GROMACS .gro file of C-alpha atoms in nm:
model
  149
    1MET     CA    1  -0.001   0.030  -0.015
    2ARG     CA    2   0.143   0.344  -0.033
    3ILE     CA    3   0.160   0.612   0.213
    4GLY     CA    4  -0.159   0.752   0.167
    5GLU     CA    5  -0.357   0.418   0.226
    6LEU     CA    6  -0.124   0.365   0.511
    7ALA     CA    7  -0.209   0.663   0.673
    8ARG     CA    8  -0.549   0.638   0.650
    9ARG     CA    9  -0.558   0.308   0.809
   10ALA     CA   10  -0.366   0.384   1.066
   11GLY     CA   11  -0.578   0.731   1.168
   12THR     CA   12  -0.273   0.951   1.154
   13THR     CA   13  -0.118   1.192   0.844
   14THR     CA   14   0.169   1.133   0.610
   15ARG     CA   15   0.359   1.404   0.723
   16THR     CA   16   0.324   1.168   1.065
   17LEU     CA   17   0.453   0.890   0.883
   18ARG     CA   18   0.768   1.072   0.690
   19TYR     CA   19   0.864   1.181   1.052
   20TYR     CA   20   0.876   0.803   1.184
   21GLU     CA   21   1.065   0.715   0.893
   22SER     CA   22   1.344   0.976   0.940
   23ARG     CA   23   1.359   0.860   1.356
   24GLY     CA   24   1.426   0.476   1.192
   25LEU     CA   25   1.060   0.344   1.332
   26LEU     CA   26   0.912   0.308   1.011
   27PRO     CA   27   1.055   0.130   0.737
   28ALA     CA   28   1.180   0.309   0.405
   29ARG     CA   29   1.112   0.118   0.115
   30ARG     CA   30   1.031   0.192  -0.231
   31SER     CA   31   0.846   0.053  -0.534
   32GLY     CA   32   0.984  -0.010  -0.886
   33ASN     CA   33   0.820   0.346  -0.964
   34GLY     CA   34   1.009   0.514  -0.661
   35TYR     CA   35   0.644   0.558  -0.424
   36ARG     CA   36   0.690   0.442  -0.081
   37ALA     CA   37   0.549   0.079  -0.050
   38TYR     CA   38   0.395  -0.062   0.285
   39GLY     CA   39   0.249  -0.405   0.395
   40GLU     CA   40   0.050  -0.513   0.694
   41ASP     CA   41   0.367  -0.530   0.909
   42ASP     CA   42   0.358  -0.141   0.868
   43LEU     CA   43   0.049  -0.104   1.028
   44ARG     CA   44   0.123  -0.324   1.303
   45LEU     CA   45   0.421  -0.146   1.392
   46LEU     CA   46   0.214   0.232   1.432
   47GLN     CA   47  -0.067   0.020   1.554
   48GLN     CA   48   0.184  -0.068   1.834
   49ILE     CA   49   0.287   0.337   1.849
   50ARG     CA   50   0.003   0.441   1.903
   51LEU     CA   51  -0.131   0.268   2.143
   52LEU     CA   52   0.197   0.308   2.328
   53GLN     CA   53   0.171   0.712   2.316
   54ASP     CA   54  -0.195   0.696   2.427
   55PHE     CA   55  -0.095   0.488   2.724
   56GLY     CA   56   0.151   0.765   2.756
   57PHE     CA   57   0.466   0.646   2.660
   58GLY     CA   58   0.715   0.899   2.435
   59LEU     CA   59   0.804   0.805   2.076
   60GLU     CA   60   1.168   0.654   2.162
   61GLU     CA   61   1.038   0.468   2.437
   62THR     CA   62   0.830   0.259   2.193
   63ARG     CA   63   1.119   0.203   1.979
   64PRO     CA   64   1.221  -0.153   2.172
   65PHE     CA   65   0.836  -0.294   2.065
   66VAL     CA   66   0.886  -0.178   1.740
   67GLU     CA   67   1.228  -0.343   1.716
   68CYS     CA   68   1.051  -0.674   1.874
   69LEU     CA   69   0.811  -0.641   1.591
   70GLN     CA   70   1.054  -0.578   1.332
   71ALA     CA   71   1.280  -0.883   1.457
   72GLY     CA   72   0.940  -1.135   1.373
   73HIS     CA   73   0.764  -1.153   1.712
   74SER     CA   74   0.427  -1.154   1.712
   75ALA     CA   75   0.376  -0.859   1.918
   76GLY     CA   76   0.590  -0.573   2.003
   77ASP     CA   77   0.613  -0.638   2.384
   78THR     CA   78   0.771  -0.995   2.409
   79CYS     CA   79   1.120  -0.884   2.399
   80PRO     CA   80   1.353  -0.835   2.687
   81ALA     CA   81   1.377  -0.462   2.592
   82SER     CA   82   1.025  -0.362   2.565
   83LEU     CA   83   0.948  -0.530   2.906
   84GLU     CA   84   1.228  -0.339   3.047
   85VAL     CA   85   1.040  -0.001   2.911
   86TYR     CA   86   0.700  -0.138   3.076
   87ARG     CA   87   0.887  -0.208   3.369
   88ARG     CA   88   1.015   0.138   3.392
   89LYS     CA   89   0.706   0.299   3.239
   90LEU     CA   90   0.505   0.163   3.577
   91ALA     CA   91   0.751   0.291   3.806
   92GLU     CA   92   0.716   0.622   3.632
   93LEU     CA   93   0.354   0.611   3.692
   94ASP     CA   94   0.370   0.473   4.051
   95GLU     CA   95   0.564   0.767   4.176
   96CYS     CA   96   0.302   0.960   4.002
   97ILE     CA   97   0.027   0.839   4.205
   98GLU     CA   98   0.228   0.901   4.496
   99ARG     CA   99   0.295   1.211   4.447
  100LEU     CA  100  -0.113   1.304   4.360
  101ARG     CA  101  -0.168   1.125   4.672
  102GLU     CA  102   0.042   1.378   4.897
  103VAL     CA  103  -0.024   1.655   4.702
  104ARG     CA  104  -0.441   1.548   4.779
  105GLU     CA  105  -0.379   1.530   5.122
  106GLN     CA  106  -0.207   1.846   5.174
  107VAL     CA  107  -0.487   2.008   4.943
  108GLY     CA  108  -0.731   1.867   5.197
  109ALA     CA  109  -0.548   1.924   5.501
  110GLN     CA  110  -0.543   2.370   5.365
  111LEU     CA  111  -0.915   2.308   5.295
  112SER     CA  112  -0.969   2.172   5.654
  113ARG     CA  113  -0.771   2.455   5.793
  114ALA     CA  114  -0.964   2.724   5.570
  115GLU     CA  115  -1.270   2.641   5.670
  116LEU     CA  116  -1.220   2.581   6.063
  117GLU     CA  117  -1.030   2.960   6.014
  118ALA     CA  118  -1.343   3.080   5.813
  119GLY     CA  119  -1.625   2.931   6.033
  120THR     CA  120  -1.745   2.724   5.783
  121ALA     CA  121  -1.664   2.339   5.833
  122GLY     CA  122  -1.849   2.070   5.700
  123GLN     CA  123  -2.084   2.372   5.476
  124GLU     CA  124  -2.147   2.414   5.132
  125PRO     CA  125  -1.991   2.736   5.008
  126LEU     CA  126  -2.228   3.009   4.948
  127CYS     CA  127  -2.245   3.151   4.626
  128GLU     CA  128  -2.377   3.496   4.636
  129LEU     CA  129  -2.432   3.524   4.258
  130ALA     CA  130  -2.697   3.205   4.316
  131HIS     CA  131  -2.916   3.396   4.533
  132GLY     CA  132  -3.004   3.651   4.202
  133VAL     CA  133  -2.880   4.049   4.201
  134GLY     CA  134  -2.850   4.236   4.494
  135ALA     CA  135  -2.892   3.948   4.720
  136GLY     CA  136  -2.465   3.993   4.841
  137PRO     CA  137  -2.398   4.022   5.220
  138LEU     CA  138  -2.449   4.401   5.136
  139ALA     CA  139  -2.786   4.453   5.016
  140GLY     CA  140  -3.048   4.428   5.254
  141PRO     CA  141  -3.428   4.262   5.217
  142VAL     CA  142  -3.621   4.432   4.971
  143GLN     CA  143  -3.894   4.621   5.071
  144GLY     CA  144  -4.193   4.808   4.958
  145ARG     CA  145  -3.960   5.001   4.688
  146VAL     CA  146  -4.219   5.268   4.499
  147SER     CA  147  -4.169   5.348   4.165
  148GLU     CA  148  -4.139   5.653   4.048
  149GLU     CA  149  -4.348   5.649   3.725
   0.00000   0.00000   0.00000
């Protein structure tokens, strides 16, 4: 298949495919007439790259998976180098999750402290705009306004 068809089937652009080719992730084969020629294996490579990128892997992190497929393995994640990238990514994700837990605890503690200081612990915050115009803390009750018509 030609580059346009591969891009369409892979859900990407020809520009992206040329970029992958320049990075050595997609083989650059030419047909007799000089057009780039691709096969189903190339589509599998692209699907592997896209899946990993959807998971948050950087383009260079996909290289061991591509090389594993190019070496003839039926799946790109069965080679030792691919498994090592998975391990590193899991460790990175675990660190992010732990950091997010710490930040959540700190934000929760700040909220609790702020509510205690404001005397609003356990109450829903008031939104003055939700009560209509003139219902702010300085607005008194509206009593018998007289129109000057």
